[in-house]
mmCIF file of C-alpha atoms in Angstrom:
data_model
loop_
_atom_site.group_PDB
_atom_site.id
_atom_site.type_symbol
_atom_site.label_atom_id
_atom_site.label_comp_id
_atom_site.label_asym_id
_atom_site.label_seq_id
_atom_site.Cartn_x
_atom_site.Cartn_y
_atom_site.Cartn_z
ATOM 1 C CA ALA A 457 -6.922 -3.096 2.797
ATOM 2 C CA ILE A 458 -9.330 -0.231 2.102
ATOM 3 C CA LYS A 459 -8.105 1.640 5.191
ATOM 4 C CA ALA A 460 -4.487 1.236 4.073
ATOM 5 C CA PHE A 461 -5.409 2.497 0.605
ATOM 6 C CA SER A 462 -7.096 5.588 2.048
ATOM 7 C CA LEU A 463 -4.066 6.252 4.232
ATOM 8 C CA ALA A 464 -1.668 5.931 1.303
ATOM 9 C CA LYS A 465 -3.916 8.153 -0.793
ATOM 10 C CA SER A 466 -4.010 10.888 1.862
ATOM 11 C CA LEU A 467 -0.233 10.775 2.303
ATOM 12 C CA SER A 468 1.347 11.948 -0.939
ATOM 13 C CA THR A 469 4.960 11.301 0.087
ATOM 14 C CA GLY A 470 7.087 9.005 -2.067
ATOM 15 C CA ARG A 471 8.076 6.993 0.988
ATOM 16 C CA SER A 472 4.474 6.231 1.919
ATOM 17 C CA LYS A 473 3.638 5.271 -1.657
ATOM 18 C CA SER A 474 6.646 2.975 -1.849
ATOM 19 C CA PHE A 475 5.604 1.334 1.425
ATOM 20 C CA PHE A 476 2.029 0.941 0.169
ATOM 21 C CA VAL A 477 3.250 -0.634 -3.077
ATOM 22 C CA ARG A 478 5.393 -3.121 -1.136
ATOM 23 C CA GLN A 479 2.420 -4.009 1.067
ATOM 24 C CA THR A 480 0.184 -4.454 -1.983
ATOM 25 C CA ASN A 481 2.705 -6.703 -3.710
ATOM 26 C CA THR A 482 3.045 -8.768 -0.532
ATOM 27 C CA ASN A 483 -0.728 -9.119 -0.263
ATOM 28 C CA LYS A 484 -0.956 -10.244 -3.894
ATOM 29 C CA LYS A 485 1.689 -12.919 -3.291
ATOM 30 C CA VAL A 486 -0.251 -14.156 -0.259
ATOM 31 C CA LEU A 487 -3.515 -14.307 -2.207
ATOM 32 C CA GLN A 488 -1.824 -16.272 -4.983
#
């Protein structure tokens, strides 16, 4: 998760951010 966050932070493209947000939301659903 930390590695993915660093990758999303280094890539400032809207597409990467959107992908990161989708991954984060998916992870939250799994944790719940």
